[in-house]
């Protein structure tokens, strides 16, 4: 038997990160940067207003109040975007919009709510649209409160300065990171692309959802589960409909799919039965021009998921992981072996799910076969964890409610309630 750790090490030492490519920003979402990004232009690039209001000199509004407002001449508008802003001299104000550059001569911004909006009445709650009140950029404005120097002003470079490091190599590009790259003017970046994963399920008994079941048939859930899991891990995943138990058909299907695969995943047909088609189809398939290549089928010291296959196939030596067909075995195997392989292809430094310790909350002791590492579906509740469902590898319903796996070591045959256990977090 192979140990879980030895099989995983074999997978991760064989799989290599994908070569970097340059992508447009939105195409790079979910990818890993391979370069440090330096800020070419400060953010914001100029002093600008954080409020709708009036740009003024501090001395002109000192001591202003509702009883004794400061009365200033309005010399024009300053809107966001290219413009020729008016100069703000003594006793003057420029109506300014949020994001607009601070005009020359202005030292601070008074929010419009602190003024009469040029209407000659009490404090207003906002400005009238320019199309409805173009006269608002002229005349007089009464300011009812003072403002300190650079109040409501966003200083140039207050976010990041030119020459700063915006993002480091190894960063996964999510929406906030893409926003930052766009804000500093980067439209393309060098990244490791998201790996393309093809999932193939096998079994003549499998029927697609929404079709009618005949006697002896079941719905194909594994291909949906593993394709979704691959996408959750960061891959671009393609699902292939279930292939019947025919070795030649399976070989042909896999060969057809290699053109769009950085990683192949099969489920089912890897045990010791007479109809285990994956084992039959791939056990003697070698890599072209690579002695010793092909797929190795193994027995692992784990439960569920004892039968496993791993190797590489095709002219590009595409990695392939062959997983067992029982739903729980398939999903646990994905979490332990396929997910880390996908994350390795992406170039991520940490490819594993996090693990924690928790107190076992169970009505009776958990038993585990000696010599096998057992993974039990479980639900966490604060610092405790409780198993859900039985130990059968076909019990998919409990898997839908689990958010963790309890890990029982090979040398442990029984775990008492209240004991500390290691827990693999699934979300």
Short mmCIF file of C-alpha atoms in Angstrom, two decimals:
data_model
loop_
_atom_site.label_atom_id
_atom_site.label_comp_id
_atom_site.label_asym_id
_atom_site.label_seq_id
_atom_site.Cartn_x
_atom_site.Cartn_y
_atom_site.Cartn_z
CA UNK A 1 0.00 0.00 0.00
CA UNK A 2 0.98 3.59 -0.62
CA UNK A 3 0.53 6.07 2.20
CA UNK A 4 -1.58 9.16 1.64
CA UNK A 5 1.47 11.38 2.07
CA UNK A 6 3.62 9.41 -0.40
CA UNK A 7 0.92 9.45 -3.07
CA UNK A 8 0.39 13.19 -2.61
CA UNK A 9 4.13 13.84 -2.77
CA UNK A 10 4.34 11.87 -6.01
CA UNK A 11 1.54 13.98 -7.50
CA UNK A 12 2.97 17.32 -6.41
CA UNK A 13 6.54 16.56 -7.49
CA UNK A 14 5.27 15.57 -10.94
CA UNK A 15 2.89 18.48 -11.53
CA UNK A 16 4.60 21.75 -12.44
CA UNK A 17 3.22 25.32 -12.48
CA UNK A 18 1.97 26.43 -15.87
CA UNK A 19 4.11 28.78 -17.93
CA UNK A 20 3.26 32.50 -17.50
CA UNK A 21 1.33 34.36 -20.15
CA UNK A 22 0.19 37.97 -20.56
CA UNK A 23 -3.55 38.55 -20.22
CA UNK A 24 -6.01 41.42 -20.25
CA UNK A 25 -7.19 42.36 -16.77
CA UNK A 26 -10.58 40.67 -16.80
CA UNK A 27 -9.12 37.54 -18.37
CA UNK A 28 -6.56 37.45 -15.53
CA UNK A 29 -9.20 37.21 -12.79
CA UNK A 30 -8.39 34.28 -10.52
CA UNK A 31 -4.85 33.98 -11.87
CA UNK A 32 -1.58 34.36 -9.97
CA UNK A 33 0.77 37.25 -10.70
CA UNK A 34 4.32 36.32 -11.68
CA UNK A 35 5.72 39.86 -11.41
CA UNK A 36 5.82 42.65 -8.87
CA UNK A 37 3.69 45.59 -9.98
CA UNK A 38 5.13 49.07 -9.38
CA UNK A 39 2.89 52.13 -9.30
CA UNK A 40 3.67 54.36 -12.31
CA UNK A 41 1.45 57.26 -11.22
CA UNK A 42 0.32 58.34 -7.77
CA UNK A 43 -3.26 57.80 -6.64
CA UNK A 44 -4.96 60.12 -6.63
CA UNK A 45 -2.76 61.91 -9.20
CA UNK A 46 -3.90 65.37 -7.99
CA UNK A 47 -5.49 67.01 -4.96
CA UNK A 48 -9.24 66.59 -5.31
CA UNK A 49 -12.45 67.13 -3.41
CA UNK A 50 -14.07 64.34 -1.40
CA UNK A 51 -17.36 66.27 -1.20
CA UNK A 52 -19.78 68.24 -3.32
CA UNK A 53 -19.43 71.81 -2.09
CA UNK A 54 -17.37 74.96 -2.50
CA UNK A 55 -13.62 75.39 -2.80
CA UNK A 56 -12.59 78.40 -0.70
CA UNK A 57 -9.73 80.05 1.21
CA UNK A 58 -9.59 79.20 4.93
CA UNK A 59 -9.48 82.86 6.02
CA UNK A 60 -12.66 83.67 4.11
CA UNK A 61 -14.80 81.23 6.14
CA UNK A 62 -13.13 81.59 9.56
CA UNK A 63 -15.81 82.30 12.18
CA UNK A 64 -18.71 81.66 9.81
CA UNK A 65 -22.03 80.71 11.41
CA UNK A 66 -25.72 80.52 10.53
CA UNK A 67 -26.27 83.84 12.28
CA UNK A 68 -23.27 85.48 10.65
CA UNK A 69 -22.51 83.58 7.45
CA UNK A 70 -19.51 84.28 5.25
CA UNK A 71 -20.75 85.67 1.95
CA UNK A 72 -18.55 84.76 -1.02
CA UNK A 73 -18.69 85.46 -4.74
CA UNK A 74 -19.12 82.28 -6.80
CA UNK A 75 -16.70 82.39 -9.74
CA UNK A 76 -17.59 79.17 -11.53
CA UNK A 77 -17.81 75.38 -11.43
CA UNK A 78 -15.10 72.74 -11.09
CA UNK A 79 -16.36 69.35 -12.27
CA UNK A 80 -14.54 66.01 -12.38
CA UNK A 81 -12.67 65.57 -15.64
CA UNK A 82 -10.54 67.81 -17.84
CA UNK A 83 -11.30 71.49 -17.30
CA UNK A 84 -9.84 74.98 -16.95
CA UNK A 85 -10.75 75.70 -13.31
CA UNK A 86 -11.25 79.28 -12.13
CA UNK A 87 -8.79 80.77 -9.65
CA UNK A 88 -10.13 81.25 -6.14
CA UNK A 89 -9.01 84.60 -4.82
CA UNK A 90 -9.92 86.43 -1.57
CA UNK A 91 -13.67 86.56 -0.99
CA UNK A 92 -14.38 84.08 -3.74
CA UNK A 93 -15.53 80.46 -4.01
CA UNK A 94 -15.76 77.87 -6.77
CA UNK A 95 -18.53 75.31 -6.77
CA UNK A 96 -16.76 71.93 -6.79
CA UNK A 97 -17.90 68.36 -7.35
CA UNK A 98 -16.65 65.17 -5.73
CA UNK A 99 -13.45 64.01 -7.45
CA UNK A 100 -12.79 67.35 -9.12
CA UNK A 101 -9.28 68.83 -8.80
CA UNK A 102 -8.81 71.55 -6.18
CA UNK A 103 -8.66 74.82 -8.14
CA UNK A 104 -5.71 77.22 -7.83
CA UNK A 105 -5.93 79.49 -4.79
CA UNK A 106 -8.34 77.23 -2.89
CA UNK A 107 -7.19 75.82 0.46
CA UNK A 108 -10.18 73.81 1.63
CA UNK A 109 -13.63 72.54 0.68
CA UNK A 110 -16.87 73.47 2.41
CA UNK A 111 -19.60 70.79 1.96
CA UNK A 112 -22.70 72.13 0.23
CA UNK A 113 -24.74 71.16 3.32
CA UNK A 114 -22.86 73.90 5.24
CA UNK A 115 -24.11 76.56 2.80
CA UNK A 116 -27.29 78.01 1.33
CA UNK A 117 -26.34 76.59 -2.09
CA UNK A 118 -26.49 80.10 -3.54
CA UNK A 119 -30.24 80.31 -2.95
CA UNK A 120 -30.11 83.01 -0.31
CA UNK A 121 -32.03 80.91 2.23
CA UNK A 122 -31.01 78.46 4.97
CA UNK A 123 -28.74 75.40 4.72
CA UNK A 124 -29.47 73.10 1.78
CA UNK A 125 -29.17 69.34 1.47
CA UNK A 126 -27.60 69.26 -1.97
CA UNK A 127 -26.99 70.99 -5.27
CA UNK A 128 -29.54 71.37 -8.02
CA UNK A 129 -28.59 69.64 -11.26
CA UNK A 130 -26.68 71.99 -13.55
CA UNK A 131 -29.29 71.55 -16.28
CA UNK A 132 -32.00 72.71 -13.85
CA UNK A 133 -30.10 75.53 -12.22
CA UNK A 134 -27.18 76.77 -14.34
CA UNK A 135 -27.16 80.02 -12.38
CA UNK A 136 -25.79 78.05 -9.38
CA UNK A 137 -22.24 78.58 -10.63
CA UNK A 138 -22.63 82.36 -10.31
CA UNK A 139 -23.82 84.92 -7.78
CA UNK A 140 -23.17 84.58 -4.06
CA UNK A 141 -23.04 81.70 -1.58
CA UNK A 142 -23.49 81.96 2.17
CA UNK A 143 -21.26 79.65 4.22
CA UNK A 144 -22.59 78.77 7.69
CA UNK A 145 -19.60 76.89 9.15
CA UNK A 146 -15.81 77.32 9.04
CA UNK A 147 -13.49 74.71 7.50
CA UNK A 148 -9.88 73.99 8.40
CA UNK A 149 -7.02 73.81 5.95
CA UNK A 150 -7.39 70.96 3.40
CA UNK A 151 -10.65 69.78 4.92
CA UNK A 152 -12.48 67.36 2.58
CA UNK A 153 -9.46 67.29 0.27
CA UNK A 154 -7.92 64.02 -0.92
CA UNK A 155 -4.20 64.65 -1.20
CA UNK A 156 -2.30 63.54 -4.27
CA UNK A 157 -0.61 60.20 -3.51
CA UNK A 158 -2.65 59.62 -0.34
CA UNK A 159 -3.63 56.15 -1.66
CA UNK A 160 -0.35 55.04 -3.27
CA UNK A 161 2.64 56.97 -4.56
CA UNK A 162 4.52 56.55 -7.81
CA UNK A 163 7.28 54.02 -7.25
CA UNK A 164 5.42 52.12 -4.52
CA UNK A 165 4.85 48.39 -4.94
CA UNK A 166 1.19 47.91 -5.76
CA UNK A 167 1.06 44.09 -5.81
CA UNK A 168 3.62 41.36 -5.24
CA UNK A 169 4.30 38.32 -7.39
CA UNK A 170 2.21 35.44 -6.10
CA UNK A 171 -0.90 37.55 -5.56
CA UNK A 172 -4.17 36.00 -6.71
CA UNK A 173 -6.07 38.57 -8.76
CA UNK A 174 -9.56 39.12 -7.39
CA UNK A 175 -11.86 42.10 -8.00
CA UNK A 176 -10.02 44.51 -5.60
CA UNK A 177 -6.64 43.69 -7.14
CA UNK A 178 -7.99 44.14 -10.65
CA UNK A 179 -9.46 47.49 -9.58
CA UNK A 180 -6.05 48.62 -8.32
CA UNK A 181 -4.32 47.55 -11.53
CA UNK A 182 -6.86 49.44 -13.62
CA UNK A 183 -6.55 52.51 -11.38
CA UNK A 184 -2.78 52.70 -11.95
CA UNK A 185 -3.19 52.23 -15.69
CA UNK A 186 -2.22 48.57 -16.12
CA UNK A 187 -4.43 46.94 -18.74
CA UNK A 188 -2.41 43.72 -19.09
CA UNK A 189 -0.42 41.62 -16.63
CA UNK A 190 1.79 38.52 -16.66
CA UNK A 191 0.20 35.66 -14.77
CA UNK A 192 0.10 31.91 -14.58
CA UNK A 193 -3.15 31.01 -16.33
CA UNK A 194 -5.94 29.15 -14.64
CA UNK A 195 -5.44 25.46 -15.42
CA UNK A 196 -7.86 23.71 -17.73
CA UNK A 197 -9.23 20.58 -16.06
CA UNK A 198 -11.28 17.95 -17.91
CA UNK A 199 -13.46 15.68 -15.77
CA UNK A 200 -14.60 12.33 -17.18
CA UNK A 201 -16.91 9.98 -15.30
CA UNK A 202 -17.23 6.33 -16.27
CA UNK A 203 -19.92 3.70 -15.86
CA UNK A 204 -22.59 2.16 -18.07
CA UNK A 205 -25.05 2.60 -15.20
CA UNK A 206 -24.77 6.40 -15.25
CA UNK A 207 -27.60 8.58 -16.55
CA UNK A 208 -27.60 12.36 -16.91
CA UNK A 209 -29.85 14.42 -14.61
CA UNK A 210 -33.33 15.12 -16.05
CA UNK A 211 -33.33 11.80 -17.91
CA UNK A 212 -35.51 8.88 -16.84
CA UNK A 213 -33.88 6.12 -14.82
CA UNK A 214 -34.21 2.49 -15.87
CA UNK A 215 -33.71 -0.42 -13.50
CA UNK A 216 -30.07 -0.63 -12.42
CA UNK A 217 -29.23 2.95 -13.39
CA UNK A 218 -28.21 5.92 -11.25
CA UNK A 219 -27.67 9.59 -11.95
CA UNK A 220 -24.15 10.78 -12.68
CA UNK A 221 -23.30 13.07 -9.76
CA UNK A 222 -19.51 12.67 -9.66
CA UNK A 223 -18.78 14.57 -12.86
CA UNK A 224 -20.87 17.50 -11.64
CA UNK A 225 -19.30 17.46 -8.17
CA UNK A 226 -15.73 17.28 -9.43
CA UNK A 227 -16.22 19.88 -12.17
CA UNK A 228 -17.70 22.27 -9.60
CA UNK A 229 -14.88 21.46 -7.17
CA UNK A 230 -12.27 22.14 -9.85
CA UNK A 231 -13.83 25.52 -10.58
CA UNK A 232 -13.95 26.26 -6.86
CA UNK A 233 -10.23 25.48 -6.69
CA UNK A 234 -9.54 28.09 -9.38
CA UNK A 235 -9.53 26.02 -12.58
CA UNK A 236 -11.37 26.35 -15.85
CA UNK A 237 -13.18 23.02 -15.75
CA UNK A 238 -14.91 21.04 -18.49
CA UNK A 239 -17.31 18.21 -17.76
CA UNK A 240 -17.55 15.25 -20.14
CA UNK A 241 -20.69 13.14 -20.06
CA UNK A 242 -20.40 9.67 -18.58
CA UNK A 243 -18.51 7.15 -20.70
CA UNK A 244 -19.78 3.57 -20.81
CA UNK A 245 -17.69 0.67 -19.59
CA UNK A 246 -15.73 0.15 -22.78
CA UNK A 247 -11.95 0.58 -22.75
CA UNK A 248 -11.62 1.63 -26.37
CA UNK A 249 -14.36 4.24 -26.06
CA UNK A 250 -12.72 5.66 -22.92
CA UNK A 251 -9.26 5.80 -24.54
CA UNK A 252 -10.72 7.60 -27.54
CA UNK A 253 -12.62 10.07 -25.32
CA UNK A 254 -9.54 10.91 -23.28
CA UNK A 255 -7.41 11.36 -26.41
CA UNK A 256 -10.02 13.73 -27.85
CA UNK A 257 -10.08 15.79 -24.63
CA UNK A 258 -6.30 16.16 -24.22
CA UNK A 259 -6.24 19.14 -26.57
CA UNK A 260 -8.00 21.29 -23.96
CA UNK A 261 -6.55 19.78 -20.78
CA UNK A 262 -3.74 20.82 -18.46
CA UNK A 263 -5.01 18.12 -16.09
CA UNK A 264 -7.30 15.13 -16.64
CA UNK A 265 -9.49 13.68 -13.90
CA UNK A 266 -11.45 10.45 -14.22
CA UNK A 267 -13.83 8.94 -11.71
CA UNK A 268 -14.80 5.30 -11.45
CA UNK A 269 -13.30 2.13 -12.87
CA UNK A 270 -10.08 1.97 -10.81
CA UNK A 271 -10.78 -0.92 -8.45
CA UNK A 272 -10.33 -4.66 -9.00
CA UNK A 273 -13.65 -5.56 -10.64
CA UNK A 274 -14.13 -7.12 -14.05
CA UNK A 275 -15.65 -3.89 -15.42
CA UNK A 276 -13.14 -1.36 -14.05
CA UNK A 277 -12.68 0.29 -17.41
CA UNK A 278 -10.25 3.08 -16.47
CA UNK A 279 -7.74 0.59 -15.18
CA UNK A 280 -8.21 -1.55 -18.29
CA UNK A 281 -7.92 1.39 -20.67
CA UNK A 282 -4.95 3.19 -19.13
CA UNK A 283 -2.86 0.65 -17.23
CA UNK A 284 -0.63 0.02 -20.26
CA UNK A 285 -0.75 3.46 -21.88
CA UNK A 286 2.65 5.16 -21.86
CA UNK A 287 3.76 8.68 -22.62
CA UNK A 288 5.00 9.22 -26.12
CA UNK A 289 8.82 9.39 -26.18
CA UNK A 290 9.02 9.14 -22.39
CA UNK A 291 10.17 5.76 -21.02
CA UNK A 292 8.40 4.76 -17.84
CA UNK A 293 5.45 7.10 -18.41
CA UNK A 294 1.81 6.14 -18.21
CA UNK A 295 -0.66 5.63 -15.40
CA UNK A 296 0.12 3.74 -12.21
CA UNK A 297 -2.81 2.25 -10.29
CA UNK A 298 -2.28 2.00 -6.54
CA UNK A 299 -3.83 0.92 -3.30
CA UNK A 300 -3.67 3.67 -0.66
CA UNK A 301 -3.82 3.25 3.09
CA UNK A 302 -6.91 5.44 3.44
CA UNK A 303 -10.67 5.22 3.84
CA UNK A 304 -12.56 6.15 1.77
CA UNK A 305 -10.59 6.26 -1.48
CA UNK A 306 -8.32 3.21 -1.34
CA UNK A 307 -7.98 2.66 -5.14
CA UNK A 308 -6.22 5.51 -6.95
CA UNK A 309 -4.44 6.08 -10.24
CA UNK A 310 -1.89 8.70 -11.24
CA UNK A 311 0.39 9.36 -14.18
CA UNK A 312 0.68 11.32 -17.41
CA UNK A 313 -0.54 10.66 -20.92
CA UNK A 314 -0.38 12.06 -24.43
CA UNK A 315 2.26 13.97 -26.38
CA UNK A 316 2.33 16.81 -23.83
CA UNK A 317 2.58 14.41 -20.87
CA UNK A 318 -0.67 15.72 -19.41
CA UNK A 319 -1.10 14.71 -15.75
CA UNK A 320 -4.06 12.45 -15.03
CA UNK A 321 -5.59 11.47 -11.71
CA UNK A 322 -7.94 8.49 -11.71
CA UNK A 323 -10.28 8.59 -8.73
CA UNK A 324 -12.65 5.92 -7.38
CA UNK A 325 -16.31 6.01 -8.37
CA UNK A 326 -18.17 6.07 -5.05
CA UNK A 327 -19.28 9.69 -4.51
CA UNK A 328 -17.67 10.23 -1.11
CA UNK A 329 -14.46 8.44 -2.14
CA UNK A 330 -14.33 10.56 -5.27
CA UNK A 331 -14.86 13.86 -3.47
CA UNK A 332 -12.45 13.12 -0.61
CA UNK A 333 -9.84 12.05 -3.16
CA UNK A 334 -10.34 15.29 -5.05
CA UNK A 335 -9.79 17.36 -1.91
CA UNK A 336 -6.67 15.46 -0.94
CA UNK A 337 -4.97 15.07 -4.32
CA UNK A 338 -6.62 16.93 -7.21
CA UNK A 339 -7.17 20.28 -5.50
CA UNK A 340 -3.50 20.57 -4.46
CA UNK A 341 -2.50 19.62 -8.02
CA UNK A 342 -4.70 22.40 -9.46
CA UNK A 343 -3.28 24.94 -7.02
CA UNK A 344 0.24 23.81 -7.91
CA UNK A 345 -0.48 24.34 -11.62
CA UNK A 346 -1.63 27.86 -10.72
CA UNK A 347 1.69 28.57 -9.01
CA UNK A 348 0.23 29.17 -5.55
CA UNK A 349 2.62 28.81 -2.61
CA UNK A 350 0.02 27.22 -0.32
CA UNK A 351 -1.90 24.48 -2.09
CA UNK A 352 -3.59 22.71 0.83
CA UNK A 353 -6.85 23.22 2.65
CA UNK A 354 -6.32 24.58 6.18
CA UNK A 355 -6.41 22.18 9.11
CA UNK A 356 -7.35 22.89 12.74
CA UNK A 357 -7.84 20.93 15.92
CA UNK A 358 -11.30 20.55 17.45
CA UNK A 359 -13.07 18.62 20.19
CA UNK A 360 -14.98 15.58 19.01
CA UNK A 361 -18.70 15.87 19.77
CA UNK A 362 -20.14 12.41 19.32
CA UNK A 363 -22.51 10.10 21.18
CA UNK A 364 -20.06 7.21 21.02
CA UNK A 365 -16.47 6.49 20.11
CA UNK A 366 -15.44 6.60 16.46
CA UNK A 367 -13.82 3.45 15.14
CA UNK A 368 -11.27 3.32 12.37
CA UNK A 369 -9.50 0.44 10.61
CA UNK A 370 -5.92 0.05 11.79
CA UNK A 371 -3.33 0.97 9.21
CA UNK A 372 -5.60 3.33 7.25
CA UNK A 373 -6.06 7.07 7.54
CA UNK A 374 -9.77 7.71 7.75
CA UNK A 375 -11.58 10.85 6.61
CA UNK A 376 -15.04 11.34 8.12
CA UNK A 377 -17.52 13.96 6.96
CA UNK A 378 -18.25 16.42 9.73
CA UNK A 379 -19.78 19.74 10.75
CA UNK A 380 -17.89 22.28 12.84
CA UNK A 381 -19.55 24.26 15.61
CA UNK A 382 -17.11 26.69 17.19
CA UNK A 383 -14.31 24.64 18.72
CA UNK A 384 -16.09 21.30 18.36
CA UNK A 385 -16.78 19.00 15.45
CA UNK A 386 -19.36 16.27 14.98
CA UNK A 387 -19.54 13.55 12.32
CA UNK A 388 -22.46 13.53 9.88
CA UNK A 389 -23.73 10.48 8.03
CA UNK A 390 -22.27 7.02 8.20
CA UNK A 391 -18.91 5.76 7.02
CA UNK A 392 -20.22 4.37 3.73
CA UNK A 393 -18.51 5.81 0.67
CA UNK A 394 -21.83 5.96 -1.23
CA UNK A 395 -23.59 8.29 1.25
CA UNK A 396 -23.61 11.51 -0.74
CA UNK A 397 -26.44 13.25 1.15
CA UNK A 398 -24.33 13.78 4.28
CA UNK A 399 -21.55 15.22 2.13
CA UNK A 400 -23.82 18.10 1.14
CA UNK A 401 -24.07 19.16 4.79
CA UNK A 402 -20.42 18.65 5.75
CA UNK A 403 -18.00 21.56 6.00
CA UNK A 404 -15.02 19.56 7.27
CA UNK A 405 -13.36 16.16 7.38
CA UNK A 406 -12.28 14.54 10.64
CA UNK A 407 -8.86 12.95 10.09
CA UNK A 408 -8.21 9.76 12.05
CA UNK A 409 -4.53 8.69 11.85
CA UNK A 410 -3.44 5.25 10.62
CA UNK A 411 -2.39 4.04 14.06
CA UNK A 412 -5.65 5.05 15.76
CA UNK A 413 -8.48 2.52 15.98
CA UNK A 414 -10.83 4.41 18.30
CA UNK A 415 -11.48 8.07 19.15
CA UNK A 416 -13.50 8.83 22.28
CA UNK A 417 -15.98 11.72 22.56
CA UNK A 418 -14.24 14.82 23.93
CA UNK A 419 -10.90 13.92 22.36
CA UNK A 420 -8.95 16.44 20.30
CA UNK A 421 -8.99 15.58 16.59
CA UNK A 422 -7.42 17.04 13.46
CA UNK A 423 -9.94 18.59 11.10
CA UNK A 424 -9.54 19.42 7.41
CA UNK A 425 -11.67 22.46 6.55
CA UNK A 426 -13.69 22.23 3.33
CA UNK A 427 -14.98 25.81 3.47
#
